[in-house]
Amino acid sequence: MRIIPGLKAESSIAEAQRLMVQAFKLAGIEEPEADARLLLGHALRLDRTQLFSQADRLLDSREVSAISALAARRLKREPVSRILGRKEFWSLPLDVTGDVLVPRPDTETLVEAALDFVVRGGKGLKNLRLEKLRLLDIGTGSGAIMLALLTELENATGVATDISKAAIDVARGNAERLGLAARCSFIVCDIADGVTGPFDLIVSNPPYIAHDDIATLEPEVREHDPALALDGGKDGLDAYRAIAARAASLLAPGGRLMVELGIGQEDAVRDLFTKSGMTVGAPRADLAGVPRVLSATLRP
Ligand code: GLN
């Protein structure tokens, strides 16, 4: 059977779009319209307006093959961002490969929380926006969190770590493309092994899915996000334990540790951080109301 039933040379762009939406819907894909538009645009190298203004143009067989190849990948539940190799985060266009977690909108909550701290909650309530802040991002993946912060904090410098060399290469590439590389060093290591502080702000979206839960996730996540970026061990908390063990020695006085949480992990992570000598604040919720970010300081 054809990948997109009905699609053939001499189909119009509008027809191709309609057939793709139909095929994606049938396959239970969550956002069939948006996905069809993005993939069609990518295959034909047309933006949204061009797709619209050329809706009646007829496709040739080479174009149909290109469209079918991308649609086949989406039907195998590869996320559109991976097919495009691009994902927007905090309005920054980031390259993504199979070696990094696709940055999620939820994680922008962590960026917001970090910027809030810088603007309002800094040392003695001083606005730290223009200070030479030192940032550490543990498990940076595509570099999303670090690069969003460096974009906002023009005098800050950062260290970004990841256990995956391939991920660090992606993050560094993003930093270079965005003109931020001069303010960040990228280190391949577990958590923060070999990294010396002090840091004013430590951020992390660590792997936090309990090992046995990975099998229950959507195929887009389960089969396409790297296991290293998801798997938080038996109870999902391994990375938080490792971060808690290192945080005190890495934080500057008055500095902050901020982590993203998985659903239902607030109490357990609060406990781990409290036991490591930190004071933990109220969580910050994401747009869905889920407690998503926990913030901790050293107890004086
Ligand atoms: N937010 C991701 C998900 O739920 C998980 C990322 C992580 O483990 N940090 O799919």
Short mmCIF file of C-alpha atoms and ligand atoms in Angstrom, two decimals:
data_model
loop_
_atom_site.label_atom_id
_atom_site.label_comp_id
_atom_site.label_asym_id
_atom_site.label_seq_id
_atom_site.Cartn_x
_atom_site.Cartn_y
_atom_site.Cartn_z
CA MET A 1 0.00 0.00 0.00
CA ARG A 2 1.05 3.56 -0.62
CA ILE A 3 2.27 5.55 2.36
CA ILE A 4 -0.30 8.28 1.76
CA PRO A 5 -3.27 6.65 0.02
CA GLY A 6 -4.34 8.70 -3.01
CA LEU A 7 -1.18 10.84 -3.22
CA LYS A 8 0.36 10.78 -6.70
CA ALA A 9 2.20 12.93 -9.21
CA GLU A 10 -0.23 15.57 -10.48
CA SER A 11 -1.88 15.83 -7.03
CA SER A 12 -2.06 19.48 -6.00
CA ILE A 13 -0.34 20.82 -2.91
CA ALA A 14 -3.74 21.30 -1.24
CA GLU A 15 -4.71 17.74 -2.14
CA ALA A 16 -1.44 16.38 -0.74
CA GLN A 17 -2.02 18.29 2.47
CA ARG A 18 -5.55 16.95 2.82
CA LEU A 19 -4.42 13.37 2.20
CA MET A 20 -1.59 13.67 4.70
CA VAL A 21 -3.92 14.99 7.39
CA GLN A 22 -6.26 12.09 6.69
CA ALA A 23 -3.48 9.50 6.95
CA PHE A 24 -2.09 11.06 10.15
CA LYS A 25 -5.56 11.18 11.74
CA LEU A 26 -6.13 7.55 10.91
CA ALA A 27 -2.83 6.68 12.56
CA GLY A 28 -3.87 8.46 15.78
CA ILE A 29 -1.29 11.22 15.46
CA GLU A 30 -2.08 14.02 17.87
CA GLU A 31 -1.74 17.15 15.74
CA PRO A 32 -2.39 15.97 12.17
CA GLU A 33 -2.94 19.42 10.63
CA ALA A 34 0.16 21.06 12.05
CA ASP A 35 2.33 18.03 11.34
CA ALA A 36 1.13 17.74 7.73
CA ARG A 37 1.76 21.42 7.10
CA LEU A 38 5.25 21.37 8.61
CA LEU A 39 6.34 18.21 6.78
CA LEU A 40 4.87 19.30 3.47
CA GLY A 41 6.60 22.67 3.79
CA HIS A 42 9.87 20.94 4.66
CA ALA A 43 9.65 18.52 1.71
CA LEU A 44 8.84 21.31 -0.76
CA ARG A 45 10.98 23.99 0.93
CA LEU A 46 7.97 26.28 1.21
CA ASP A 47 6.86 28.28 4.21
CA ARG A 48 3.31 28.49 5.47
CA THR A 49 2.29 31.42 3.24
CA GLN A 50 3.84 29.85 0.15
CA LEU A 51 2.02 26.57 0.78
CA PHE A 52 -1.17 28.57 0.86
CA SER A 53 -0.51 30.73 -2.19
CA GLN A 54 0.65 27.73 -4.24
CA ALA A 55 -2.15 25.44 -3.04
CA ASP A 56 -3.26 24.63 -6.61
CA ARG A 57 0.18 23.86 -7.99
CA LEU A 58 0.59 20.26 -9.14
CA LEU A 59 3.37 18.10 -7.69
CA ASP A 60 5.87 16.18 -9.75
CA SER A 61 6.90 12.62 -8.90
CA ARG A 62 10.14 13.71 -7.21
CA GLU A 63 8.19 15.96 -4.87
CA VAL A 64 5.71 13.19 -4.13
CA SER A 65 8.59 10.86 -3.19
CA ALA A 66 10.07 13.50 -0.90
CA ILE A 67 6.71 14.04 0.81
CA SER A 68 6.09 10.30 1.14
CA ALA A 69 9.50 9.71 2.70
CA LEU A 70 8.84 12.30 5.43
CA ALA A 71 5.28 11.10 5.99
CA ALA A 72 6.53 7.52 6.38
CA ARG A 73 8.81 8.64 9.20
CA ARG A 74 5.99 10.50 10.96
CA LEU A 75 3.70 7.46 10.59
CA LYS A 76 6.38 5.49 12.43
CA ARG A 77 5.84 8.07 15.20
CA GLU A 78 9.07 9.93 14.77
CA PRO A 79 8.34 13.46 16.10
CA VAL A 80 8.20 16.26 13.55
CA SER A 81 10.98 18.15 15.34
CA ARG A 82 13.33 15.20 14.80
CA ILE A 83 12.39 14.88 11.14
CA LEU A 84 13.02 18.60 10.68
CA GLY A 85 16.10 18.50 12.93
CA ARG A 86 14.87 21.68 14.56
CA LYS A 87 12.88 22.63 17.63
CA GLU A 88 12.06 26.05 18.95
CA PHE A 89 12.69 26.66 22.64
CA TRP A 90 12.33 30.04 24.33
CA SER A 91 12.01 31.41 20.77
CA LEU A 92 15.48 30.05 19.90
CA PRO A 93 15.72 27.70 16.92
CA LEU A 94 17.70 24.71 18.20
CA ASP A 95 19.17 21.84 16.22
CA VAL A 96 18.11 18.48 17.60
CA THR A 97 19.39 15.02 16.71
CA GLY A 98 18.61 11.54 18.00
CA ASP A 99 21.23 12.11 20.69
CA VAL A 100 19.31 14.78 22.59
CA LEU A 101 15.93 15.08 24.26
CA VAL A 102 13.65 17.32 22.24
CA PRO A 103 13.22 20.38 24.47
CA ARG A 104 9.68 20.60 25.85
CA PRO A 105 7.56 23.68 26.49
CA ASP A 106 7.29 22.54 30.15
CA THR A 107 10.98 23.21 30.53
CA GLU A 108 10.45 26.88 29.74
CA THR A 109 8.96 27.00 33.26
CA LEU A 110 12.45 26.31 34.58
CA VAL A 111 13.88 29.18 32.52
CA GLU A 112 11.15 31.49 33.85
CA ALA A 113 11.85 30.43 37.43
CA ALA A 114 15.57 31.03 36.97
CA LEU A 115 15.02 34.49 35.49
CA ASP A 116 12.61 35.34 38.30
CA PHE A 117 15.29 34.47 40.82
CA VAL A 118 17.79 36.64 38.98
CA VAL A 119 15.44 39.61 38.81
CA ARG A 120 13.81 39.39 42.23
CA GLY A 121 15.30 36.83 44.52
CA GLY A 122 19.01 37.38 44.26
CA LYS A 123 21.47 38.21 46.99
CA GLY A 124 19.73 40.67 49.27
CA LEU A 125 16.95 41.04 46.67
CA LYS A 126 19.40 42.71 44.32
CA ASN A 127 18.54 42.51 40.64
CA LEU A 128 21.28 40.27 39.24
CA ARG A 129 20.38 40.63 35.58
CA LEU A 130 23.51 42.54 34.66
CA GLU A 131 25.88 40.79 37.05
CA LYS A 132 28.57 38.40 35.89
CA LEU A 133 26.57 35.38 37.00
CA ARG A 134 28.12 31.93 36.76
CA LEU A 135 25.68 29.30 35.53
CA LEU A 136 25.86 25.51 35.49
CA ASP A 137 23.48 23.33 33.48
CA ILE A 138 23.69 19.66 34.42
CA GLY A 139 22.66 17.34 31.58
CA THR A 140 22.29 20.05 28.99
CA GLY A 141 21.17 17.90 26.02
CA SER A 142 20.53 20.29 23.14
CA GLY A 143 21.71 23.17 25.37
CA ALA A 144 18.17 24.53 25.57
CA ILE A 145 18.12 25.81 29.16
CA MET A 146 21.66 27.19 29.19
CA LEU A 147 21.29 28.94 25.84
CA ALA A 148 17.94 30.49 26.83
CA LEU A 149 19.55 31.85 30.01
CA LEU A 150 22.66 33.16 28.26
CA THR A 151 20.43 34.93 25.74
CA GLU A 152 18.58 36.69 28.55
CA LEU A 153 21.55 37.35 30.85
CA GLU A 154 24.07 39.15 28.75
CA ASN A 155 26.91 39.18 31.28
CA ALA A 156 26.49 35.61 32.49
CA THR A 157 28.87 32.79 31.67
CA GLY A 158 28.12 29.11 31.80
CA VAL A 159 29.32 25.56 32.07
CA ALA A 160 27.11 22.92 30.50
CA THR A 161 27.65 19.22 31.13
CA ASP A 162 26.29 16.05 29.59
CA ILE A 163 27.29 12.42 29.90
CA SER A 164 26.82 12.03 26.15
CA LYS A 165 29.57 13.38 23.92
CA ALA A 166 27.16 13.42 20.99
CA ALA A 167 24.77 15.61 22.99
CA ILE A 168 27.57 18.01 23.93
CA ASP A 169 28.44 18.32 20.24
CA VAL A 170 24.82 19.29 19.48
CA ALA A 171 24.73 21.80 22.36
CA ARG A 172 28.02 23.37 21.32
CA GLY A 173 26.82 23.60 17.73
CA ASN A 174 23.68 25.39 18.88
CA ALA A 175 25.74 27.77 21.02
CA GLU A 176 27.97 28.58 18.05
CA ARG A 177 25.07 29.14 15.68
CA LEU A 178 23.39 31.44 18.19
CA GLY A 179 26.58 33.39 18.88
CA LEU A 180 26.73 32.28 22.52
CA ALA A 181 29.71 29.92 22.44
CA ALA A 182 32.20 32.45 23.80
CA ARG A 183 30.28 32.56 27.07
CA CYS A 184 29.88 28.84 27.64
CA SER A 185 32.10 25.81 28.05
CA PHE A 186 30.81 22.34 27.33
CA ILE A 187 32.02 19.34 29.29
CA VAL A 188 31.40 15.64 28.77
CA CYS A 189 30.96 14.16 32.26
CA ASP A 190 28.49 12.48 34.59
CA ILE A 191 26.46 15.12 36.51
CA ALA A 192 29.28 17.55 37.34
CA ASP A 193 32.30 15.27 37.82
CA GLY A 194 35.47 17.31 37.62
CA VAL A 195 33.58 20.60 37.49
CA THR A 196 34.60 23.22 40.02
CA GLY A 197 32.36 26.04 41.18
CA PRO A 198 31.22 28.22 42.60
CA PHE A 199 28.04 28.85 40.62
CA ASP A 200 25.34 31.43 41.29
CA LEU A 201 22.75 29.35 39.54
CA ILE A 202 22.66 25.61 38.88
CA VAL A 203 19.88 24.34 36.63
CA SER A 204 18.98 20.87 35.46
CA ASN A 205 16.30 18.93 33.66
CA PRO A 206 17.70 15.52 34.55
CA PRO A 207 16.42 12.13 33.42
CA TYR A 208 13.54 11.52 35.81
CA ILE A 209 11.35 8.77 34.40
CA ALA A 210 11.28 5.62 36.56
CA HIS A 211 12.92 2.87 34.51
CA ASP A 212 9.84 0.65 34.30
CA ASP A 213 7.61 3.57 33.26
CA ILE A 214 9.55 4.23 30.06
CA ALA A 215 7.67 1.42 28.29
CA THR A 216 4.36 3.22 28.98
CA LEU A 217 5.35 6.52 27.30
CA GLU A 218 4.17 7.65 23.86
CA PRO A 219 6.20 6.11 21.01
CA GLU A 220 7.43 9.62 20.07
CA VAL A 221 9.20 9.73 23.45
CA ARG A 222 9.88 6.05 24.15
CA GLU A 223 11.41 5.28 20.77
CA HIS A 224 12.93 8.61 19.80
CA ASP A 225 14.17 10.44 22.89
CA PRO A 226 17.50 9.00 24.06
CA ALA A 227 17.15 6.61 27.01
CA LEU A 228 20.03 8.42 28.71
CA ALA A 229 17.92 11.57 28.86
CA LEU A 230 14.82 9.83 30.24
CA ASP A 231 15.88 7.00 32.52
CA GLY A 232 16.08 8.11 36.14
CA GLY A 233 16.69 4.59 37.48
CA LYS A 234 14.40 2.37 39.52
CA ASP A 235 12.43 5.19 41.20
CA GLY A 236 13.29 7.95 38.71
CA LEU A 237 15.31 9.84 41.33
CA ASP A 238 18.89 8.71 40.67
CA ALA A 239 19.96 11.96 39.04
CA TYR A 240 18.42 14.08 41.82
CA ARG A 241 20.39 12.04 44.36
CA ALA A 242 23.60 12.67 42.46
CA ILE A 243 22.80 16.38 42.10
CA ALA A 244 21.94 16.68 45.80
CA ALA A 245 25.29 15.11 46.70
CA ARG A 246 27.23 17.66 44.63
CA ALA A 247 25.18 20.84 44.96
CA ALA A 248 26.60 22.13 48.26
CA SER A 249 30.16 22.04 46.96
CA LEU A 250 29.22 23.79 43.71
CA LEU A 251 26.89 26.58 44.87
CA ALA A 252 28.14 30.06 45.67
CA PRO A 253 26.82 31.62 48.89
CA GLY A 254 23.34 32.94 48.08
CA GLY A 255 23.26 30.81 44.92
CA ARG A 256 20.34 28.75 43.75
CA LEU A 257 19.78 25.21 42.53
CA MET A 258 16.74 24.78 40.28
CA VAL A 259 15.57 21.49 38.84
CA GLU A 260 12.72 20.35 36.67
CA LEU A 261 10.49 17.71 38.29
CA GLY A 262 8.56 14.80 36.87
CA ILE A 263 4.91 14.52 37.83
CA GLY A 264 4.52 13.60 41.50
CA GLN A 265 8.21 13.93 42.40
CA GLU A 266 8.03 17.13 44.46
CA ASP A 267 8.01 15.58 47.93
CA ALA A 268 10.75 13.07 47.23
CA VAL A 269 13.08 15.64 45.67
CA ARG A 270 12.35 18.16 48.43
CA ASP A 271 13.35 15.49 50.93
CA LEU A 272 16.60 14.68 49.13
CA PHE A 273 17.60 18.34 48.91
CA THR A 274 16.65 19.09 52.51
CA LYS A 275 18.72 16.15 53.74
CA SER A 276 21.71 17.49 51.79
CA GLY A 277 21.64 20.72 53.79
CA MET A 278 19.55 22.93 51.53
CA THR A 279 16.44 25.01 52.10
CA VAL A 280 13.77 24.26 49.53
CA GLY A 281 11.19 26.79 48.35
CA ALA A 282 7.64 26.38 47.06
CA PRO A 283 7.44 24.65 43.67
CA ARG A 284 6.62 26.52 40.50
CA ALA A 285 3.82 25.06 38.39
CA ASP A 286 3.87 24.65 34.62
CA LEU A 287 1.05 25.82 32.34
CA ALA A 288 -0.93 22.67 33.14
CA GLY A 289 -0.68 23.38 36.88
CA VAL A 290 1.80 20.56 37.54
CA PRO A 291 4.50 21.41 40.14
CA ARG A 292 7.41 21.49 37.70
CA VAL A 293 10.34 23.32 39.22
CA LEU A 294 11.91 23.06 42.67
CA SER A 295 14.40 25.59 43.89
CA ALA A 296 16.90 25.23 46.72
CA THR A 297 19.56 27.32 48.47
CA LEU A 298 22.32 26.43 50.86
CA ARG A 299 21.33 26.66 54.50
CA PRO A 300 23.54 29.40 55.98
N1 GLN B 1 9.67 15.64 30.15
C1 GLN B 1 10.03 14.40 29.55
C2 GLN B 1 8.80 13.54 29.39
O1 GLN B 1 8.01 13.45 30.29
C3 GLN B 1 11.05 13.66 30.37
C4 GLN B 1 12.31 14.37 30.42
C5 GLN B 1 13.16 13.97 31.56
O2 GLN B 1 13.22 12.82 31.97
N2 GLN B 1 13.80 14.93 32.07
O3 GLN B 1 8.58 12.99 28.35
#
